[in-house]
Coordinates of C-alpha atoms and ligand atoms in Angstrom, one line a residue:
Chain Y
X1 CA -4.0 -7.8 -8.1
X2 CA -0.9 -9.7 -8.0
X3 CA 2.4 -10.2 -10.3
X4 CA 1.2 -13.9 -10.5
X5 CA -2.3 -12.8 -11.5
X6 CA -1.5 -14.0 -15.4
X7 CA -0.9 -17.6 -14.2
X8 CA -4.7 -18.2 -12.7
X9 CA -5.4 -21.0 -15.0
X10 CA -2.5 -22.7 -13.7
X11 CA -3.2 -21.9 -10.2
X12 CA -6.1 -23.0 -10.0
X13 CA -5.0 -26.7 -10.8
X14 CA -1.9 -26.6 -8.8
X15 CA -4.3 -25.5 -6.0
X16 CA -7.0 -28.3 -6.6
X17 CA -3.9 -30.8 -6.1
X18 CA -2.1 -29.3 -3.1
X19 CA -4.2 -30.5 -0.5
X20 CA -3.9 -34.1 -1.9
X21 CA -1.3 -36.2 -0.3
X22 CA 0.3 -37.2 -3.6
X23 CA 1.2 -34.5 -6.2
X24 CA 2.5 -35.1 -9.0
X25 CA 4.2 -32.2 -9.5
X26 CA 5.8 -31.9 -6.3
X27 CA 6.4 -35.7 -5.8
X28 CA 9.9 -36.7 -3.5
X29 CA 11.7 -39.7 -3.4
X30 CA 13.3 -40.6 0.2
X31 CA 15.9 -43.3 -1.8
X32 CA 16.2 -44.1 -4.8
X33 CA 17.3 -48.1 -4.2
X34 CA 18.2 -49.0 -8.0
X35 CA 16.8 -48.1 -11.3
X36 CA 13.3 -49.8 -10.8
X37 CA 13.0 -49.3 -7.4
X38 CA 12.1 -46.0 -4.9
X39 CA 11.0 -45.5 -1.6
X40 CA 8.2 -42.9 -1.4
X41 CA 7.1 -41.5 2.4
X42 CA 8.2 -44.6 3.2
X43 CA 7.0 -47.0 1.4
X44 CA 8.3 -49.6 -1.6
X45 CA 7.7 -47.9 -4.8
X46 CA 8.1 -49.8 -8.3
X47 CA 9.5 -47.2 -11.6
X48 CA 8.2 -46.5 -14.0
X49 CA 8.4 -43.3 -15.3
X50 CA 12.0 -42.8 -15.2
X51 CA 13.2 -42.3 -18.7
X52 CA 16.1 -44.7 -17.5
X53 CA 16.2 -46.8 -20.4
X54 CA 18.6 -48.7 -19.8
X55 CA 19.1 -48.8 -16.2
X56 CA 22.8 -47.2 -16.2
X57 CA 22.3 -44.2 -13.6
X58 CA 23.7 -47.8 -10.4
X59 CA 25.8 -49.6 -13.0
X60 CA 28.8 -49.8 -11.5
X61 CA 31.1 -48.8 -13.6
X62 CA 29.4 -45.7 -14.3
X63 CA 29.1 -45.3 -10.7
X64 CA 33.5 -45.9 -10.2
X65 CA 34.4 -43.0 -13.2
X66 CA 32.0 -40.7 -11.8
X67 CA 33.8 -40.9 -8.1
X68 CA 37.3 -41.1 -9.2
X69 CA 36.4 -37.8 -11.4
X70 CA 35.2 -36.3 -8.7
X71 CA 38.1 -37.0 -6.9
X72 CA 40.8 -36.5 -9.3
X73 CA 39.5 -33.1 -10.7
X74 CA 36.8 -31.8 -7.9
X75 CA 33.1 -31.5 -7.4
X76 CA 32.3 -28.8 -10.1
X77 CA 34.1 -26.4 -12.9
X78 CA 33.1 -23.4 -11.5
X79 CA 33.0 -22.2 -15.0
X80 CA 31.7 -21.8 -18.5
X81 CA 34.4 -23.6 -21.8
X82 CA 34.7 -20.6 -23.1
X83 CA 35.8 -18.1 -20.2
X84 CA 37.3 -20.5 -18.1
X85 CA 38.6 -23.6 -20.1
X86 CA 37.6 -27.1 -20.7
X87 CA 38.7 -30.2 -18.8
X88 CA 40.3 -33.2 -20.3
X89 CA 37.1 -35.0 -20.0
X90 CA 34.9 -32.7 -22.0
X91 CA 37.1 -32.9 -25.0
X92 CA 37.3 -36.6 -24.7
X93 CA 33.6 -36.8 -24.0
X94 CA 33.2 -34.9 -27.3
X95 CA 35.9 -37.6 -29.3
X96 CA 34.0 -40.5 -27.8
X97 CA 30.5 -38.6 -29.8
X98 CA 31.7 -37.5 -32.9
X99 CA 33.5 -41.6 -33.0
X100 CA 29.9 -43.2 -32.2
X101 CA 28.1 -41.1 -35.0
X102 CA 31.0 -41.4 -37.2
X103 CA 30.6 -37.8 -37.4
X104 CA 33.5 -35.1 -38.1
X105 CA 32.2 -32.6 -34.8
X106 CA 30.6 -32.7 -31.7
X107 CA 30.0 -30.4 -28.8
X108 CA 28.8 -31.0 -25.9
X109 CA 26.4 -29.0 -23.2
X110 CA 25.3 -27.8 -20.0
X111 CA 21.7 -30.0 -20.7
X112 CA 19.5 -31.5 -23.7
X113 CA 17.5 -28.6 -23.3
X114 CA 19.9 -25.7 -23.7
X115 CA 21.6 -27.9 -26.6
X116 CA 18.6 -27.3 -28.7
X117 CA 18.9 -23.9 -27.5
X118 CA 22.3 -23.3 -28.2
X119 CA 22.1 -25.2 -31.6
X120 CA 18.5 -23.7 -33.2
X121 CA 19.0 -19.8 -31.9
X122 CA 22.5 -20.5 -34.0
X123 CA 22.2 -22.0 -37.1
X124 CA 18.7 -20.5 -38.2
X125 CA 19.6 -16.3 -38.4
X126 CA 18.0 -13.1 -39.2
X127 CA 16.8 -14.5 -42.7
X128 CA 17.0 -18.0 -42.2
X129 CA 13.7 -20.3 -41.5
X130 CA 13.1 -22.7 -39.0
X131 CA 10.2 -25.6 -39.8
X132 CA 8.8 -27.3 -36.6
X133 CA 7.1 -30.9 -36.6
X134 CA 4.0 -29.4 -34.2
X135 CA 4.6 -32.3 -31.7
X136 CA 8.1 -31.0 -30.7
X137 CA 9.6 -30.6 -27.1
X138 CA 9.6 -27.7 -25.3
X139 CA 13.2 -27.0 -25.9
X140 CA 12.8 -26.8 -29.6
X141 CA 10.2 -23.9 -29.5
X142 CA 11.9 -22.2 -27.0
X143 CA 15.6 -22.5 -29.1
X144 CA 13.4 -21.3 -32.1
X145 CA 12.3 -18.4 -30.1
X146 CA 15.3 -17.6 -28.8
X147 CA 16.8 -17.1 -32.3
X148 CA 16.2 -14.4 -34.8
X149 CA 14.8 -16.8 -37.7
X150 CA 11.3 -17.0 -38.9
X151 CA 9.5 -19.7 -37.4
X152 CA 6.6 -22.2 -38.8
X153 CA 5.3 -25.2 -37.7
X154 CA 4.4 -28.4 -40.1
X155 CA 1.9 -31.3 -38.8
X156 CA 3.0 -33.6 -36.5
X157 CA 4.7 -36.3 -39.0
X158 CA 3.0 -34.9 -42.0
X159 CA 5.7 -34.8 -44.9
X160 CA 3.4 -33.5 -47.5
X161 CA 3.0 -30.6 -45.4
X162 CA 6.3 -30.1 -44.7
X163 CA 6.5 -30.4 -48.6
X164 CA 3.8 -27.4 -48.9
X165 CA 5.5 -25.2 -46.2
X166 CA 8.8 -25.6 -48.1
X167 CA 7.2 -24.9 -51.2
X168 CA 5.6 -22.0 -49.9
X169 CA 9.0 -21.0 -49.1
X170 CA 10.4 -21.4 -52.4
X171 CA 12.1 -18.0 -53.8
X172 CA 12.2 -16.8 -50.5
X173 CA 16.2 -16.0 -49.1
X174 CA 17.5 -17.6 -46.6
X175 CA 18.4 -21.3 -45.6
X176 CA 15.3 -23.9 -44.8
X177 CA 16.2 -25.6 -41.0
X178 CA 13.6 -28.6 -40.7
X179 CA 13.7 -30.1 -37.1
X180 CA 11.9 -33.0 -36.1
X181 CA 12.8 -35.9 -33.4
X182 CA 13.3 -39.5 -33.4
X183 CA 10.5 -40.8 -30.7
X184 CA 8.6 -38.4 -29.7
X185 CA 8.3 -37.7 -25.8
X186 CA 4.8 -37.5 -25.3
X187 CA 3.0 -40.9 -27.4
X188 CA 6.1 -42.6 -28.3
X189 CA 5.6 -42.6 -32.1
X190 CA 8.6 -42.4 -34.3
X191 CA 8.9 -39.9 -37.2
X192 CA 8.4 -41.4 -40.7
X193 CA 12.0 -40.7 -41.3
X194 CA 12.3 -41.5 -44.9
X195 CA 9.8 -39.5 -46.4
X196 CA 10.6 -36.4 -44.2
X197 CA 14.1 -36.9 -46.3
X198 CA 13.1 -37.3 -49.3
X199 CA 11.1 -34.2 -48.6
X200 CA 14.0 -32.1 -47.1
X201 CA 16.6 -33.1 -49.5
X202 CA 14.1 -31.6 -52.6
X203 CA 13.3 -28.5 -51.0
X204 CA 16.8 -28.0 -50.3
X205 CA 16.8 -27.3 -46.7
X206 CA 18.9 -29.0 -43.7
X207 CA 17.7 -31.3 -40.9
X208 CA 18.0 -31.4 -37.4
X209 CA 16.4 -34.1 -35.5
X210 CA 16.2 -34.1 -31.4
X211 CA 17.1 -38.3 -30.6
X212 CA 16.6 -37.2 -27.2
X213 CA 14.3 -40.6 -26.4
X214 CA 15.8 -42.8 -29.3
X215 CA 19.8 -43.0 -28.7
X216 CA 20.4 -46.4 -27.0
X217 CA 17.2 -47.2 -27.9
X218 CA 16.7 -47.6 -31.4
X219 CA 19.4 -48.6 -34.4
X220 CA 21.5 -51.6 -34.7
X221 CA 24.3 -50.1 -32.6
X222 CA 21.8 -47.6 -30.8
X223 CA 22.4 -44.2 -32.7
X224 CA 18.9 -44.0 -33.2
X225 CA 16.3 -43.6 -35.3
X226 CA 17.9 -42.4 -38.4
X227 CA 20.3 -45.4 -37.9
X228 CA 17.3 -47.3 -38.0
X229 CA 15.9 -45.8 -41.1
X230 CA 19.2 -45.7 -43.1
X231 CA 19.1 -42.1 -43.7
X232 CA 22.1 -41.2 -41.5
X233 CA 24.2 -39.5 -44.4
X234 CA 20.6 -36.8 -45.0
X235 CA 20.5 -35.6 -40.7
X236 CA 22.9 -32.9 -41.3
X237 CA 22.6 -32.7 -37.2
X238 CA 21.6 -35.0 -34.4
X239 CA 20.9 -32.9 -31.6
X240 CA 20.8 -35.2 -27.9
X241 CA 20.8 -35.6 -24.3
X242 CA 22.9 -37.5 -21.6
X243 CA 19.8 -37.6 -19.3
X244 CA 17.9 -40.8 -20.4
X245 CA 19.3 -43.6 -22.1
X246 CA 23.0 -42.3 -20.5
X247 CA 21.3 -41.8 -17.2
X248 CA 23.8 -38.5 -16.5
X249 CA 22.9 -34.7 -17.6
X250 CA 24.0 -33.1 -20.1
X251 CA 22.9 -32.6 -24.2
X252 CA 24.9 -33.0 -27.4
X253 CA 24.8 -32.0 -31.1
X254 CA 27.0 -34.1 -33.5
X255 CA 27.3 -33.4 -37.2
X256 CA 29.6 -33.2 -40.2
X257 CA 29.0 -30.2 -42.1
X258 CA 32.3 -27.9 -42.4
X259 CA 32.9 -24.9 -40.2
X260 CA 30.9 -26.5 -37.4
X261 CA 33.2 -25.7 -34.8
X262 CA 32.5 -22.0 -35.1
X263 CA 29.6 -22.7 -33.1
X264 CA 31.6 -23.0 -29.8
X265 CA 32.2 -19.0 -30.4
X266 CA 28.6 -17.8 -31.5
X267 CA 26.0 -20.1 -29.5
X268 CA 25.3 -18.4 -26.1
X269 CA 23.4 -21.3 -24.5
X270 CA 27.0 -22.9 -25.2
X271 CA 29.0 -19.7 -24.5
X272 CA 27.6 -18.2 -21.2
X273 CA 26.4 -21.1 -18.5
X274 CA 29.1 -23.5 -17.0
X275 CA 30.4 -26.6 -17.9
X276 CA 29.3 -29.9 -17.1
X277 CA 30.9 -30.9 -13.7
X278 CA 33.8 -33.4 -14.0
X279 CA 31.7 -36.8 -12.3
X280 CA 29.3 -36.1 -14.8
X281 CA 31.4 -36.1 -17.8
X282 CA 33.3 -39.3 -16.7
X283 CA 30.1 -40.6 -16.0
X284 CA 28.6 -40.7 -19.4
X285 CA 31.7 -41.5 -21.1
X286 CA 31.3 -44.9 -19.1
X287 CA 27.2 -45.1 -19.8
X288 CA 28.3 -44.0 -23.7
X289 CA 30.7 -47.0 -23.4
X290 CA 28.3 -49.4 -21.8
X291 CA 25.5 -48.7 -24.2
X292 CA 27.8 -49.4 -26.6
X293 CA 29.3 -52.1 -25.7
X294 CA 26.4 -53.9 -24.3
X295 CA 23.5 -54.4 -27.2
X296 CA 21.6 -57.1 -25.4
X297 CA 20.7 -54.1 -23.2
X298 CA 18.5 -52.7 -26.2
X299 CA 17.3 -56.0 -26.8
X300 CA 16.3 -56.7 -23.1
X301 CA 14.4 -52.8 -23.7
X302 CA 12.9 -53.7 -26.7
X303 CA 11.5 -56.7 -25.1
X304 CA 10.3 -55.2 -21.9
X305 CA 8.4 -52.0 -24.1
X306 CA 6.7 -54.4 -26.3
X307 CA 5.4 -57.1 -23.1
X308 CA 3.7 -53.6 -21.2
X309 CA 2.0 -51.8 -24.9
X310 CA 1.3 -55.7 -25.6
X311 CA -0.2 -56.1 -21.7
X312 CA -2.4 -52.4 -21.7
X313 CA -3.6 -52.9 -25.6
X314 CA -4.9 -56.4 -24.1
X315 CA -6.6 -54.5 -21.2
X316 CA -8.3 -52.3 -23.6
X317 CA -6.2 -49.4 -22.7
X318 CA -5.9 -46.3 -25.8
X319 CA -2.4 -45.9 -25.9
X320 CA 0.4 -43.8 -28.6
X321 CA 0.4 -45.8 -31.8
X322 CA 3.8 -47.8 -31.5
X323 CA 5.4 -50.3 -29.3
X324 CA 8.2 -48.1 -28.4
X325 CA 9.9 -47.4 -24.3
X326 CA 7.5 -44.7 -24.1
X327 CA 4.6 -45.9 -23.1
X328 CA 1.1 -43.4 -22.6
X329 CA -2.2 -44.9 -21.8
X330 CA -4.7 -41.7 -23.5
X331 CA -7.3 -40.4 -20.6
X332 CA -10.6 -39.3 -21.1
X333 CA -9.7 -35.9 -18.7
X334 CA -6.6 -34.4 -16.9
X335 CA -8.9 -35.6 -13.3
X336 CA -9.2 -38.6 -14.3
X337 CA -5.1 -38.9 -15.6
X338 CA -5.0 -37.3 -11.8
X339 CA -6.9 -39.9 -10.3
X340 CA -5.3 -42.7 -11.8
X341 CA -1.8 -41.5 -11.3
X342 CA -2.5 -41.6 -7.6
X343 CA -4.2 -44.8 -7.4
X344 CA -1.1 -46.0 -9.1
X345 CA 1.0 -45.1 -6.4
X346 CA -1.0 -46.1 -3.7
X347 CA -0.5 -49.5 -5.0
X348 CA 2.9 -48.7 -5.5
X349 CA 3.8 -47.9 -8.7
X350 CA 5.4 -44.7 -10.4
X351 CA 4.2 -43.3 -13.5
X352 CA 3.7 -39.6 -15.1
X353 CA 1.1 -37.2 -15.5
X354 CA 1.5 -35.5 -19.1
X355 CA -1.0 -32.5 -20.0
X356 CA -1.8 -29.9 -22.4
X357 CA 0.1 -27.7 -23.3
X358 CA 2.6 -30.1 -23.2
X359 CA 0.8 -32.7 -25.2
X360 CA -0.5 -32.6 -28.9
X361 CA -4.1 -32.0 -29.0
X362 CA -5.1 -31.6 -25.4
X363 CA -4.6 -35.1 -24.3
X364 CA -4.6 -36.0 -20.9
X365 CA -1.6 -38.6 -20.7
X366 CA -0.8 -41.8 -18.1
X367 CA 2.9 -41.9 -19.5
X368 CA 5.0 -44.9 -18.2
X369 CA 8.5 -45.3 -19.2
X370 CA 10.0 -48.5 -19.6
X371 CA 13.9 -49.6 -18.8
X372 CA 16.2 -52.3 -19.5
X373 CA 16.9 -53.2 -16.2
X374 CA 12.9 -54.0 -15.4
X375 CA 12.2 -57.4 -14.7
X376 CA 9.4 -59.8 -16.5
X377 CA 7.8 -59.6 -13.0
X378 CA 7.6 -55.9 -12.7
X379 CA 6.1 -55.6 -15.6
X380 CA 3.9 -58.1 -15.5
X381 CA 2.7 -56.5 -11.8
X382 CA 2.5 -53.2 -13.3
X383 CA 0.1 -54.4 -15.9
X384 CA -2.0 -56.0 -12.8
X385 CA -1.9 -52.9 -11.4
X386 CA -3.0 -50.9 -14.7
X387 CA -5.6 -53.4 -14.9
X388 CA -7.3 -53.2 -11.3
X389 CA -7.1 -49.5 -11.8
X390 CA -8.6 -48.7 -14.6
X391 CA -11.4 -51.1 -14.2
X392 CA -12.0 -49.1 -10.6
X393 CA -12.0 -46.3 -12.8
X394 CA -14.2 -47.4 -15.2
X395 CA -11.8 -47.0 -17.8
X396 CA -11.1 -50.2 -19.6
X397 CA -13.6 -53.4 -20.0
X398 CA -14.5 -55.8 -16.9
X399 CA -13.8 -58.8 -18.5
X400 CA -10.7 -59.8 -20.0
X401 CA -10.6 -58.5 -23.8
X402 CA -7.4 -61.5 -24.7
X403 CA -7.9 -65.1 -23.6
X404 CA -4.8 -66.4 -21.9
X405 CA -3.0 -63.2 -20.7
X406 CA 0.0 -63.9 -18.0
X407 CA -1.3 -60.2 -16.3
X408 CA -4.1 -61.1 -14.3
X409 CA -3.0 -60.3 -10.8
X410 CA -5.1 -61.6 -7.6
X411 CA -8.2 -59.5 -7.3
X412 CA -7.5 -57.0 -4.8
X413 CA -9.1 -53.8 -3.4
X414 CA -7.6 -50.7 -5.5
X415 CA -8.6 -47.6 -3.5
X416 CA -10.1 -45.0 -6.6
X417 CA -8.3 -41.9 -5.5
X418 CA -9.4 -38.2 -5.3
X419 CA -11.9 -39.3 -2.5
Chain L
X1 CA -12.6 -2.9 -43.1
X2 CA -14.8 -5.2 -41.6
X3 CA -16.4 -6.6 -44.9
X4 CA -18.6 -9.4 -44.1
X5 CA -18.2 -11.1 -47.0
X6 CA -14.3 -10.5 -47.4
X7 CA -12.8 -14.0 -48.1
X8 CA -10.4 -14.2 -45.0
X9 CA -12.6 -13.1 -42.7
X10 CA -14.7 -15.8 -43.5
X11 CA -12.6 -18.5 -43.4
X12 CA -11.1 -17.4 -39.7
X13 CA -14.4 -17.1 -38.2
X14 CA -15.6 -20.7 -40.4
X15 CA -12.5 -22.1 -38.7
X16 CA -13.0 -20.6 -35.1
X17 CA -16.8 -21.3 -34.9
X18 CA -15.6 -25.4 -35.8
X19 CA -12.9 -25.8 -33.3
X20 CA -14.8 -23.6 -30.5
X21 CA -18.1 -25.9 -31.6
X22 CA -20.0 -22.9 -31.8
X23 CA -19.8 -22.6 -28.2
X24 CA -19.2 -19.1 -28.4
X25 CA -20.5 -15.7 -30.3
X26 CA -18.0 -14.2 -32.1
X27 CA -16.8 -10.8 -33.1
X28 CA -13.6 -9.0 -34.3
X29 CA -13.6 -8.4 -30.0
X30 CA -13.5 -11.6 -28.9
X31 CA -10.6 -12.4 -27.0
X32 CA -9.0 -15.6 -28.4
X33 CA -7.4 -16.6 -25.0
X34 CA -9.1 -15.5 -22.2
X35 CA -12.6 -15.9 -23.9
X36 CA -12.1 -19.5 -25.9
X37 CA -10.4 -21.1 -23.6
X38 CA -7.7 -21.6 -25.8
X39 CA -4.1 -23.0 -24.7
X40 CA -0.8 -21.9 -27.0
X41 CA -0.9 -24.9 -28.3
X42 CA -4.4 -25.4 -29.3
X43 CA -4.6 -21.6 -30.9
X44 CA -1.4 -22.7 -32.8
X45 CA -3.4 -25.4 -33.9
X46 CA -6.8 -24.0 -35.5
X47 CA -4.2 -21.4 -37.1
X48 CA -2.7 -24.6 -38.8
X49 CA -6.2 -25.1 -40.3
X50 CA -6.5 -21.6 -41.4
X51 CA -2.9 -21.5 -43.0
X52 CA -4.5 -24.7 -45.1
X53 CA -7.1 -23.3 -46.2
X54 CA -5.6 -19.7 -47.4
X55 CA -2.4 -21.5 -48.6
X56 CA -0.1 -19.3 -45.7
X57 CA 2.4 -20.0 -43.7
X58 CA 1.8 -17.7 -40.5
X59 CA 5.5 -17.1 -38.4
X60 CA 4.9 -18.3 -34.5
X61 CA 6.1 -14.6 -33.6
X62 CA 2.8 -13.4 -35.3
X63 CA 0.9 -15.9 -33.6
X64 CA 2.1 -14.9 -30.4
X65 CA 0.7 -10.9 -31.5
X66 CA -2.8 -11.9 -31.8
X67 CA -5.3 -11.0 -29.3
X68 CA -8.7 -10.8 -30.5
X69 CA -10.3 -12.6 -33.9
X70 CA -9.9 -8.7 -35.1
X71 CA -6.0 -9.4 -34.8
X72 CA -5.9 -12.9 -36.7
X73 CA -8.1 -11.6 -39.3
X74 CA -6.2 -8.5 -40.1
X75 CA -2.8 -10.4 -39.7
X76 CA -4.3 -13.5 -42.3
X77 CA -5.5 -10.4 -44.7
X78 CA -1.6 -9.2 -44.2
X79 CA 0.5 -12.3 -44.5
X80 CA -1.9 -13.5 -48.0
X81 CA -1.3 -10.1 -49.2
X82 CA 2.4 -10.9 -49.6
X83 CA 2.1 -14.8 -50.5
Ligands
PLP1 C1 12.7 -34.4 -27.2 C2 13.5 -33.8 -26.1 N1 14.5 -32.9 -26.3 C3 15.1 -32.4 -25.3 C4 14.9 -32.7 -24.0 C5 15.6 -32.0 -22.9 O1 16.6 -32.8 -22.4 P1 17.1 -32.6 -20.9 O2 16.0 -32.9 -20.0 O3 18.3 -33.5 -20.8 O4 17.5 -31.1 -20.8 C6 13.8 -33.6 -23.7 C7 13.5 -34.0 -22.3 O5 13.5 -33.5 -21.4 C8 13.1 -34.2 -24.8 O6 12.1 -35.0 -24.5

């Protein structure tokens, strides 16, 4: 008998891959050369499962605010905003926010996970009711947990059952909290962002969506999805994070409903962790800056995410059901995800293993992860590579399924891993 | 208590024996985790089914209470009491 006794079914997994010599749970970088590029145990690694959508985390400028910060104001704050006071940078950080949503408020914290923490435990209390989309991240179930409001989930981009769990509600005290996100992390699909409004605006309840993936990604001046859709003026709040498309660390909430700044008093996962370090703060100011200053690097993502779905749904692959930067081939079983994932990165390229729990309907997920800053070449190789792969695998039709592709890479072994 | 024929019982052990294929017998003592091989997610999920068909909305914390098909059904019977 042990303490870890309860986590067997884990174990056993994590077990089964220790002896391999990749992992991808415990995977290591020895450099990271730029925003493509790695070296892994010594070899030339291409990215791509980054989440670096636009390639800031070497652009230079980012790279010259985050020194002098560091310099001017020293290598951490040593404390939380509340107890121990903000810096300059955090307030200006939080200007910069509220002035790209054309929002009223913004606050800023520690992560994107603890600010959908700190902003669901909040708003939803004792009598209140949060309404999940079932696909949502971690961070939301576990803000929702951490809160004293009654929580239910609706089906993943469903608005007609949002509409019935709402009307189920109906009568019942309390204010109606429906949270959703703009891509989700797992497939890449969108939410259907107009009807879930419609649908939230007659059942009278408020709307928080997570644009964790979508900010600097979609929307003509990158704010996201419900810049895309129109629908700005119905999000009551857009909940964030500075740890993708801004290539820092950090999370946000922006919004425009009165009384918001309260919230710096009453939300804990605000209240009792440190700030954000000084190099990090003037670091995404100058990523907020660049994204917004810099459209064609949306364009140039766009671009890249459509030429990889469009290279894999040639292949044969099953992917998520929308060109977006996420990209996730579907596997037949986690071993196999396992086994391609390696074979991958023996031929040098980086991608991610996704799994159930963490993925809707026990899919076993290949998930890639497109940038900006990716060539035509590296994606074009990292289709070959896909290719080779899962033919070895078995996965994906021997012959080419679209006459004329530019993929086809010169036939070379691929090692099938897991021998 | 255990009324065979009692509406919600039926519809959580209907719902159970789809998304477990039959694989497994089942009484009020099965365990839902250890002996379905269910994950969070995917026992979250065949509630969602149950909730359609008995018109419910079950709260995640009561989820999170059930052990055994006993517990769902007698929570189901509960929660439609109120609704
Ligand atoms: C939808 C969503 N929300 C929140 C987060 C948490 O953000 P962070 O990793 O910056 O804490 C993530 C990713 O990790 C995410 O995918």
């Amino acid at each position: 008998m042990s303490l870890f006794d309860k986590f067997a079914h884990l174990s056993d997994v994590y077990r089964g891959l220790e002896g391999r010599r990749f992992n991808p749970f415990n995977i290591a970088f020895d450099v990271i050369l730029s925003p493509t590029e790695a070296m892994i145990k010594g070899r030339h690694i291409l990215l791509l499962g980054t989440n670096n959508y636009l390639g800031l985390t070497h652009d230079p400028a980012v790279i010259g605010e985050a020194i002098e910060a560091i310099r001017n104001f020293g290598s951490g704050t040593t404390g939380s905003r509340i107890a121990n006071g903000s810096y300059d940078g955090h307030m200006q950080l939080e200007r910069a926010l509220a002035d790209f949503y054309g929002r009223k408020f913004a606050m800023v914290f520690s992560t994107g996970y603890q600010a959908n923490l700190g902003i669901l435990a909040t708003i939803a209390g004792k009598n209140d009711h949060l309404i999940l989309d079932a696909d949502s991240h971690a961070s939301i179930y576990d803000g929702s947990r951490l809160g004293h409001a009654q929580v239910t989930r609706f089906r993943h981009n469903d608005p007609d059952d949002l509409a019935r769990r709402l009307r189920r509600l109906a009568g019942t005290p309390g204010d109606k909290v429906v949270v959703i996100e703009g891509i989700y992390s797992m497939l890449g699909d969108t939410a259907p962002l107009r009807e879930l409004v419609q649908v939230k605006r007659e059942g009278g309840a408020y709307l928080v969506i997570d644009e964790a993936h979508s900010l600097g990604v979609l929307g003509e001046t990158g704010r996201g999805l419900a810049e895309a859709e129109d629908v700005e003026a119905d999000v009551d709040f857009i909940v964030g994070t500075f740890s993708k498309s801004l290539g820092g660390v950090g999370g946000f909430c922006v919004s425009d409903l009165d009384g918001f700044e309260v919230l710096r008093v009453a939300s804990r996962p605000y209240m009792f962790t440190a700030s954000l370090p000084p190099s990090v703060i003037a670091a995404t100011a100058a990523a907020l800056h660049q994204l917004r200053s810099r459209p064609n690097l949306r364009r140039q993502l766009t671009e890249n995410a459509k030429r990889l779905y469009g290279g894999l749904v040639d292949l044969g692959f099953h992917l998520g059901p929308e060109p977006n930067p996420i990209v996730s081939a579907i596997m037949p079983d986690p071993e196999t995800a396992f086994a391609f994932w390696t074979s991958l990165l023996q031929a040098g390229l980086y991608t991610n293993v996704s799994l159930p729990p963490a993925t809707p309907r026990g899919l076993a997920l290949l998930r890639t992860s497109v940038s900006a800053a990716h060539t035509r070449h590296q994606i074009d190789h990292a289709v070959a590579l896909f290719a080779q792969v899962g033919r070895a695998l078995g996965l994906i039709p021997h012959a080419r399924v679209h006459r004329g592709t530019p993929h086809e890479a010169p036939e070379g072994k691929i090692s099938v891993a897991g021998e | 208590m255990n009324d065979p024929d009692d509406p919600v019982r039926m519809v959580v052990f209907d719902t159970l024996r789809a998304s477990t294929r039959g694989a497994v017998e089942l009484s009020d003592q099965t365990n839902i985790v250890n002996e379905l091989g269910l994950d969070s997610v995917a026992i979250m999920d065949f509630v969602m089914e149950i909730e359609d068909r008995l018109d419910v909305s079950v709260p995640l914390d009561r989820i999170a209470e059930v052990e055994t098909v006993g517990d769902l059904v007698a929570t189901m019977r509960d929660l439609e009491g109120k609704g």
